[in-house]
Coordinates of C-alpha atoms in Angstrom, one line a residue:
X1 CA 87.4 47.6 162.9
X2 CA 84.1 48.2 161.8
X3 CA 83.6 48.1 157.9
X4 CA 80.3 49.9 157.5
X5 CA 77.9 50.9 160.0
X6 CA 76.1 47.8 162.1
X7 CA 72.5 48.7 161.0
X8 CA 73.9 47.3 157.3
X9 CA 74.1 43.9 159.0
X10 CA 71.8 41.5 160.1
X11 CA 71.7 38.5 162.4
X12 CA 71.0 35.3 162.6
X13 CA 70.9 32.7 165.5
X14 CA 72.2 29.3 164.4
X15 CA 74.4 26.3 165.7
X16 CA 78.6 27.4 165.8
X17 CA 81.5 26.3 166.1
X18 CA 84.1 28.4 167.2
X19 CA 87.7 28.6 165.4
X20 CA 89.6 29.9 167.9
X21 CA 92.5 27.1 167.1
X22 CA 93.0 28.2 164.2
X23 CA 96.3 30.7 163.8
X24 CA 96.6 34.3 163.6
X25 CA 98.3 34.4 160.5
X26 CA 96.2 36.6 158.2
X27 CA 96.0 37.0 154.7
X28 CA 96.4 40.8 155.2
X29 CA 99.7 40.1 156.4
X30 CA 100.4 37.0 154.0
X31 CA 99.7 38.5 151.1
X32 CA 101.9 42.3 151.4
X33 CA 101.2 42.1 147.9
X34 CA 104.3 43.1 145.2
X35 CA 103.0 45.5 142.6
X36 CA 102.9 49.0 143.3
X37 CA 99.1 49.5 142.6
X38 CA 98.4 47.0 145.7
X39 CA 100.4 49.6 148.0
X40 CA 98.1 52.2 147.7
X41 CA 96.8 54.5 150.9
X42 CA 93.6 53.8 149.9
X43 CA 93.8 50.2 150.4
X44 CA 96.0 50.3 153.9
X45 CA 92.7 52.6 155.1
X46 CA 90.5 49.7 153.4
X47 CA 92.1 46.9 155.2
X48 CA 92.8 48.3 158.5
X49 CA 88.9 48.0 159.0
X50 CA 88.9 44.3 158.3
X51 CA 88.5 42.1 161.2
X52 CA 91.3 39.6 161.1
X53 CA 91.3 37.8 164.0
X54 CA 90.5 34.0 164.0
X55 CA 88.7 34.6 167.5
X56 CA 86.5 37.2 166.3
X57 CA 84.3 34.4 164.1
X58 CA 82.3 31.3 164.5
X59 CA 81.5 28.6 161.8
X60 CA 78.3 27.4 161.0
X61 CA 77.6 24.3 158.7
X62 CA 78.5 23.6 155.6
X63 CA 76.6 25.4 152.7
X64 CA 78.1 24.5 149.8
X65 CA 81.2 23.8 147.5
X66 CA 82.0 24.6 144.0
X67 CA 85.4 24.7 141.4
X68 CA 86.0 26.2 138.2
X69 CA 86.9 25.1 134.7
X70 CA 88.3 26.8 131.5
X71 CA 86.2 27.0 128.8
X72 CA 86.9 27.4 125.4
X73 CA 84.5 29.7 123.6
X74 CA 84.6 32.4 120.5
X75 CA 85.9 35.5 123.2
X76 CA 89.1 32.7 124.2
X77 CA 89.6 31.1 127.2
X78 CA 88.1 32.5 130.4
X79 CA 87.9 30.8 133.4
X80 CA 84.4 31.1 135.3
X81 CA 82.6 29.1 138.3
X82 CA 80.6 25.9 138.4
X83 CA 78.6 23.9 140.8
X84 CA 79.5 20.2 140.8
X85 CA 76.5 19.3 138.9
X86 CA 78.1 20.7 135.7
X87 CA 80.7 18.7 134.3
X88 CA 78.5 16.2 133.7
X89 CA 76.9 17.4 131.2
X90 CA 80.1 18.8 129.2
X91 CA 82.0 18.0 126.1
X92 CA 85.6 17.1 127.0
X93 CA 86.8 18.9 124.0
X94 CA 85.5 22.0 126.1
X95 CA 86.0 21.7 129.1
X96 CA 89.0 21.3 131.4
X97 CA 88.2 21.5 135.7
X98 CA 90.4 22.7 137.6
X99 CA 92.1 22.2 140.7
X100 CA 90.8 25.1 143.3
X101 CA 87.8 23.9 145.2
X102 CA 86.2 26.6 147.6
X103 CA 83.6 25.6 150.0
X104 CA 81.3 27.8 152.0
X105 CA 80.3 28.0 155.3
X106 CA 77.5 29.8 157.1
X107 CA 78.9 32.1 160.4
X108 CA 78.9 35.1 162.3
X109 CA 80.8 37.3 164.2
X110 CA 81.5 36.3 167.9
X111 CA 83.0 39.5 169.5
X112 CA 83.1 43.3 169.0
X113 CA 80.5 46.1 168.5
X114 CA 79.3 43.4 165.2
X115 CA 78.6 40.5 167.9
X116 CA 76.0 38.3 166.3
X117 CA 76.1 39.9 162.5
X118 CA 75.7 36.8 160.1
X119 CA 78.6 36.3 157.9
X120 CA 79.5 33.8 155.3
X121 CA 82.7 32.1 154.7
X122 CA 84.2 31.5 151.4
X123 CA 87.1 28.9 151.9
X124 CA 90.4 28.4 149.9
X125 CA 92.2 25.0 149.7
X126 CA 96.1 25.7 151.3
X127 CA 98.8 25.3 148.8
X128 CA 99.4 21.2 149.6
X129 CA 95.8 20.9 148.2
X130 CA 94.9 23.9 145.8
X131 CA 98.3 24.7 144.8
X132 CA 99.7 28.3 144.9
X133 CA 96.7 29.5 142.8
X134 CA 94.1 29.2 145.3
X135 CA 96.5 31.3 147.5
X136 CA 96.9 34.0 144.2
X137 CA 92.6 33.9 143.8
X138 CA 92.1 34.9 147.8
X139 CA 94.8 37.3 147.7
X140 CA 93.3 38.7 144.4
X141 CA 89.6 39.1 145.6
X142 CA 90.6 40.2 149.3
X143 CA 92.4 43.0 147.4
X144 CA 90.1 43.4 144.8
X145 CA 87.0 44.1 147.4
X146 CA 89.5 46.1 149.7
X147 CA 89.8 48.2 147.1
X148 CA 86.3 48.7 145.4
X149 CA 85.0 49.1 149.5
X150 CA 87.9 52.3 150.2
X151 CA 86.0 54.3 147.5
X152 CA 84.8 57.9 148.1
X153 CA 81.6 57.5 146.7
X154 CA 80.4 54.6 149.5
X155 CA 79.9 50.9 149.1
X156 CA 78.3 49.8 146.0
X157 CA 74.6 48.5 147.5
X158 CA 74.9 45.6 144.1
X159 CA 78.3 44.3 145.5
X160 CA 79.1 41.8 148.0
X161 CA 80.9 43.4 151.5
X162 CA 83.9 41.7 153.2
X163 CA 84.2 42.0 156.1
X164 CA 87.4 40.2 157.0
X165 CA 89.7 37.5 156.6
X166 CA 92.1 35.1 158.0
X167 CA 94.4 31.8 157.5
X168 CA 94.3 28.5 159.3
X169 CA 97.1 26.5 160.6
X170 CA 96.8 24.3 157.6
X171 CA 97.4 27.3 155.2
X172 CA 93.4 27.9 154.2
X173 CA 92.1 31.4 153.5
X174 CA 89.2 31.9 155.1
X175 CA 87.6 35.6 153.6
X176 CA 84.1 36.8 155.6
X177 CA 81.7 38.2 153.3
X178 CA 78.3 39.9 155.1
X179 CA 75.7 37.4 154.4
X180 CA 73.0 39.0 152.0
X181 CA 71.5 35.7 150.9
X182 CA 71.7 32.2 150.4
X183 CA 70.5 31.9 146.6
X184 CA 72.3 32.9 143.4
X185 CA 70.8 33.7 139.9
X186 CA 71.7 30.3 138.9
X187 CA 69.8 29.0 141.6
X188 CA 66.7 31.2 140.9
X189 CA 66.9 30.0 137.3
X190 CA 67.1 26.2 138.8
X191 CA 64.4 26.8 141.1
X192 CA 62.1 28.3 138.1
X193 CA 62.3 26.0 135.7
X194 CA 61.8 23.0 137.5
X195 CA 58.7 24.8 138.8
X196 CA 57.6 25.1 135.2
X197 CA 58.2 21.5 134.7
X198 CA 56.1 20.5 137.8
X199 CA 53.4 22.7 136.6
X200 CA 53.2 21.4 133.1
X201 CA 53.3 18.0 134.2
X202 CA 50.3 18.3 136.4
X203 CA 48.5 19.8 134.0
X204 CA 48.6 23.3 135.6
X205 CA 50.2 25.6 133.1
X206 CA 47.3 26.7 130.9
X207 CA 43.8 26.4 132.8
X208 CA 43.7 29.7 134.1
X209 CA 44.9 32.2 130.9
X210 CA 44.6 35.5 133.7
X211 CA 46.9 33.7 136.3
X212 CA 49.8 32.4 134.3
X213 CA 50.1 36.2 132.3
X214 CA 50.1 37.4 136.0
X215 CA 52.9 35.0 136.7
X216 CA 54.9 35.9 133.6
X217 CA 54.6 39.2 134.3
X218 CA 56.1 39.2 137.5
X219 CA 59.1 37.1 136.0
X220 CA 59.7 39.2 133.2
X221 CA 60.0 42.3 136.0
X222 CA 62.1 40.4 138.4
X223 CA 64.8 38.6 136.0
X224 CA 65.0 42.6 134.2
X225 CA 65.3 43.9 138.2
X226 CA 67.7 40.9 138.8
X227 CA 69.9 41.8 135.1
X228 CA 69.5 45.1 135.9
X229 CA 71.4 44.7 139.4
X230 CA 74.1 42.9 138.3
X231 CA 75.0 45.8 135.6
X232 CA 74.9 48.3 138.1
X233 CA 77.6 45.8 140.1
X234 CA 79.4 45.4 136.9
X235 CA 79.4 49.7 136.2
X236 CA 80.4 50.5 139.2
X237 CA 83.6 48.0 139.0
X238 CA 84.2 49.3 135.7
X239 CA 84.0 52.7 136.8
X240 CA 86.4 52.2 139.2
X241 CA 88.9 50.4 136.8
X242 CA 88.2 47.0 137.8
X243 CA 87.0 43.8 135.6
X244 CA 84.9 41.0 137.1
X245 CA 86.2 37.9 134.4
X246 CA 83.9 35.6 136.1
X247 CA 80.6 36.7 135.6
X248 CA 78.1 34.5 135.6
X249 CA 74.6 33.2 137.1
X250 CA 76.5 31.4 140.2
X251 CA 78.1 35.2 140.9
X252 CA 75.0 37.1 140.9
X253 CA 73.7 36.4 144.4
X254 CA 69.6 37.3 145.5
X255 CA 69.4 40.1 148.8
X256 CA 65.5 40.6 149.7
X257 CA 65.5 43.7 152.0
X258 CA 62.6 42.1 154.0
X259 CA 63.9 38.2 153.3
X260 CA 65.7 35.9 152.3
X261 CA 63.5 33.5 150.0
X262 CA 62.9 34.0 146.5
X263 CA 59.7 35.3 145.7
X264 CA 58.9 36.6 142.2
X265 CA 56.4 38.9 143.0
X266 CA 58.5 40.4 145.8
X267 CA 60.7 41.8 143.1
X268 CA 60.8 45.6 144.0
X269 CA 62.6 44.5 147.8
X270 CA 65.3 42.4 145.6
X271 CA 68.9 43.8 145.5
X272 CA 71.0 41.8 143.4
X273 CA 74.7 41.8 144.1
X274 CA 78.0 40.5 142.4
X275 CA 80.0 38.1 144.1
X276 CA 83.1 35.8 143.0
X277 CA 86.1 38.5 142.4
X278 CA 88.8 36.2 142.3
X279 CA 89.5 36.7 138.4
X280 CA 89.3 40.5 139.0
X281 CA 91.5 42.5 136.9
X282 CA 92.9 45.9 138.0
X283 CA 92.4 48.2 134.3
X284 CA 93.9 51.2 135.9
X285 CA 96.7 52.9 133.3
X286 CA 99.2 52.3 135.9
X287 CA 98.6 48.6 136.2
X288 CA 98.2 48.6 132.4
X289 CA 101.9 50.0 131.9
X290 CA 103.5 48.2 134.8
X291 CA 101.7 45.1 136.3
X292 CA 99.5 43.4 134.1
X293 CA 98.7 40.9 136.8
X294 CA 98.6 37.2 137.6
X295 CA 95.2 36.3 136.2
X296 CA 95.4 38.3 133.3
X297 CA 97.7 37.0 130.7
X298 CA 94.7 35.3 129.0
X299 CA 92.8 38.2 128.5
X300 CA 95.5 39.8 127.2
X301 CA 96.5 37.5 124.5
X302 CA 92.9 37.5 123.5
X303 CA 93.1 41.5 123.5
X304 CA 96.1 41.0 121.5
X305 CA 94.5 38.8 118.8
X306 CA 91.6 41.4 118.2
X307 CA 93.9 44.1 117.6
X308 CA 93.9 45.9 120.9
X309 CA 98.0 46.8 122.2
X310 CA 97.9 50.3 124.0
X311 CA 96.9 50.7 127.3
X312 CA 93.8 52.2 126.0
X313 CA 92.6 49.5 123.5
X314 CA 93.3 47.1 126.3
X315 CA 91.2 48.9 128.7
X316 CA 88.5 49.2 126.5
X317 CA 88.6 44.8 125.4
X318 CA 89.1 44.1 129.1
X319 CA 85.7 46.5 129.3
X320 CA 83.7 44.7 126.4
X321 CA 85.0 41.6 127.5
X322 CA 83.0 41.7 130.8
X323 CA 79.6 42.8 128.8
X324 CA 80.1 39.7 126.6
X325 CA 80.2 37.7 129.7
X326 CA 77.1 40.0 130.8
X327 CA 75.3 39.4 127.6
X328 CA 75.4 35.1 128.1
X329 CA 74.5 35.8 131.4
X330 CA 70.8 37.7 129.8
X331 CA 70.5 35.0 127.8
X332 CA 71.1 32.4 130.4
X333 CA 68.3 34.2 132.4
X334 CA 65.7 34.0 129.2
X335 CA 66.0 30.7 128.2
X336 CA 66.7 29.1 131.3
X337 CA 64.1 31.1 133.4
X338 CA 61.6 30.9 131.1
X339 CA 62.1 27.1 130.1
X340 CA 61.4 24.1 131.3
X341 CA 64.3 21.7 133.6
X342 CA 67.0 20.2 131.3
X343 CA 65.6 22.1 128.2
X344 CA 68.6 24.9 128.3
X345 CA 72.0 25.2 130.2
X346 CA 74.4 27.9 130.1
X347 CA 77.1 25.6 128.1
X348 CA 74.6 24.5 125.7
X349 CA 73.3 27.8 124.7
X350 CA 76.8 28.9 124.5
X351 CA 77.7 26.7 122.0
X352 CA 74.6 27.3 120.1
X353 CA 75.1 31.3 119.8
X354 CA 79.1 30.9 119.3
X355 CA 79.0 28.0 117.6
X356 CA 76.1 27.2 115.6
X357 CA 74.8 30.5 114.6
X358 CA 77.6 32.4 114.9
X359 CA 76.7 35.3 117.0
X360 CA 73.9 35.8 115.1
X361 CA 71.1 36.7 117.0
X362 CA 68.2 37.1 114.7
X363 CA 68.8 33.6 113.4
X364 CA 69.0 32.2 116.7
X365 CA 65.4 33.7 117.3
X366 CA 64.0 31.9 114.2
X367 CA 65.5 28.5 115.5
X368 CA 64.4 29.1 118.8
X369 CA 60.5 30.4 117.3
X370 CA 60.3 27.1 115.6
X371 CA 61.0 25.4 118.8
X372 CA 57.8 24.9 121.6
X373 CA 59.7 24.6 124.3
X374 CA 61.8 28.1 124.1
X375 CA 58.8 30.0 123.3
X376 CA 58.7 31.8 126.4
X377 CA 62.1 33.2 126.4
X378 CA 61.4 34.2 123.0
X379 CA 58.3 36.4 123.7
X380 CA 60.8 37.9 126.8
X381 CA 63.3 38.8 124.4
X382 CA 60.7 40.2 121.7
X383 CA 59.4 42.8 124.8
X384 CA 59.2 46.2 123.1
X385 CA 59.5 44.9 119.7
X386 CA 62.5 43.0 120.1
X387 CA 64.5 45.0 122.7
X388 CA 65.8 41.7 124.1
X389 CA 67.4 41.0 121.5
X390 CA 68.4 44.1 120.5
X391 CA 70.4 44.8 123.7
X392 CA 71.3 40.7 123.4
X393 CA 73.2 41.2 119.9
X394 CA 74.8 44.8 121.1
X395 CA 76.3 42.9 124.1
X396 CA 77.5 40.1 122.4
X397 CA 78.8 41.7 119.2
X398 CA 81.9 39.8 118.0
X399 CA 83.8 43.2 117.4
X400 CA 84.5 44.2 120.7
X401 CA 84.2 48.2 119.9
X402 CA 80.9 48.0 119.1
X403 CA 79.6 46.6 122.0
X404 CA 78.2 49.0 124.5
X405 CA 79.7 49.8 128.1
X406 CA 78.2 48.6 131.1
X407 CA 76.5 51.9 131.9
X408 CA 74.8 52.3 128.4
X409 CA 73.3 48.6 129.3
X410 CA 71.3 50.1 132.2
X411 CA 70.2 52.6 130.4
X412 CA 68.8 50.7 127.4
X413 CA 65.2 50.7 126.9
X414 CA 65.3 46.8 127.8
X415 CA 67.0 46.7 131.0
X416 CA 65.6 49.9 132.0
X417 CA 61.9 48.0 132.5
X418 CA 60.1 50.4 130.0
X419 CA 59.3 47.4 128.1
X420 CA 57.4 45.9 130.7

């Protein structure tokens, strides 16, 4: 029953509801799962740890809800997340939303040797409301994380840990993820630069010279500690033939060892962990020659298009294909972190390096040097004579060979913090 040991856990003490109407039906037993790669020993061991009984959990309130939406960029169509304050902001042309809403709960576990461990819920509409997809996504990412948590080598400290799962009378999947945090990178990013714009408008940004370099320095160390995380998430998927396809700023979520707030200069107790698995693709040769799987038709047809056919080639686009998705997420952290509110968001400076400079980073950096307000994200990106946007061009190379793999990411001069 017991997924790691009880010391990796932590409590809380909030109001609960208990769910003990809802139906023993789990998603382990819902979901046998059809391809031969989901059948392995491996997993069975994996799963039979989960706790799966409805009585086992109580609900908390209501944290959250988001969707998803396809957009259409130069690396194809990819689906990724999005909080509902998005769409506004969107061209039509690019956007479509779709129909899978997941909300999330706060919760912990009411019975066993984990009584009182804080969990939190992620919720998937039934089939009447989401359609069969939202059951494929739960079924994807309980499998995905059953599998990734059965490895030899341990649980991955920059990964999210499930914990367990079940299914409502009303067809909802319910998976229980050990609650590391409430704040994502996104909301970090949020939470920054409308700091910056409070600052500025009081007046506050420039009277003490000493202070503020204090201040970027600290932020320059915790977004590389936060980037530097979420690679090491990414590597060890990768290294165990799995693809993320949804990474983002919304699926890099903020542990603090010692809290749970975000504080920049608390940035050495900050363990950054990927989240959001749903999209997961299983890159193993086996699944490559005999199950290409349901959410992966898309990235094959773009693999397709850029030349790559054997198993191998694919392997190695699926690969790259995450660090492009790695790459917008640095320069989502540079110029939306460094910047003030509403200056920069991630769709906008998508379509400016796809679109209007053509993946062309060094112009992109004169643009953005003529520009006031994206100064600061320019001077990050400049660290050690331009590393940032070394690494930044590497990772988003529009050959897909010549990008570098997760692993050599960490290991650049940039991400590695000898820079700072």
């Amino acid at each position: 029953m017991l997924l790691t040991a009880p010391d990796c856990f932590s409590s809380s003490h909030l109001p609960f509801a208990s769910i003990k109407n809802s139906t023993a039906a789990v998603i382990l037993k819902r979901f046998r799962l059809n391809s031969v790669s989901q059948t392995r020993t491996s997993r069975r061991l994996c799963r039979a740890s989960l706790i799966t009984s409805p009585d086992s959990f109580e609900v908390g309130r209501l944290i959250g809800s988001y969707g998803f939406m396809n957009i259409t960029s130069y690396s194809g169509l990819r689906d990724i997340e999005y909080s509902s304050g998005d769409l506004g902001r969107l061209g039509v042309q690019d956007v479509g939303e779709g129909s899978v809403k997941i909300r999330l709960y706060e919760g912990r576990i009411a019975q066993g040797p984990l009584k009182g461990t804080s969990v939190m819920f992620k919720v998937y509409p039934g089939q009447r409301t989401g359609g069969i997809e939202a059951d494929m996504m739960a079924a994807n990412e309980l499998n995905a994380h059953a599998f990734l948590q059965s490895s030899s080598k341990g649980l991955c400290q920059n990964l999210v840990v499930l914990v367990g799962g079940f299914e409502t009378k009303t067809g909802e999947q319910w998976l229980a993820f050990r609650s590391d945090g409430k704040y994502s990178a996104a909301d970090y990013a949020k939470l920054t630069s409308e700091k910056i714009s409070k600052n500025h408008s009081a007046g506050e940004s420039s009277w003490n010279r000493f202070e503020t370099e204090q201040i970027l320095k600290c932020r320059r160390y915790f977004v590389i500690k936060l980037f530097q995380g979420a690679m090491s998430g990414l590597a060890y998927m990768h290294d165990h033939d799995r693809l993320h396809q949804s990474l983002g700023p919304s699926s890099v979520i903020l542990k603090y060892v010692v809290a749970f707030t975000i504080v920049e200069k608390d940035a050495a107790y900050l363990v950054p962990r990927l989240r959001d698995l749903s999209f997961s693709v299983d890159i193993s040769f086996q699944n490559l020659e005999e199950d290409p799987g349901t959410f992966s038709e898309g990235l094959w047809r773009r693999a397709a298009a850029a030349g790559a056919f054997t198993p191998m080639e694919k392997r190695a686009f699926g690969i790259a294909d995450d660090v492009y998705e790695a790459g917008l997420l640095l320069a989502y952290l540079a110029f939306v972190t460094f910047c003030e509110a509403n200056v920069m968001d991630s769709l906008s400076l998508q379509r400016l390096l796809e679109s209007t400079f053509r993946l062309d980073l060094q112009a992109t950096r004169e643009y953005c040097l003529a520009d006031d307000r994206l100064l600061e994200a320019v001077k990050f990106l400049d660290l050690g004579e331009g590393a940032g946007w070394e690494l930044l061009q590497a990772m988003l190379n529009p050959d897909f060979q010549q990008r570098p793999i997760a692993e050599a990411v960490i290991n650049h001069r940039f991400t590695a913090g000898a820079v700072l």
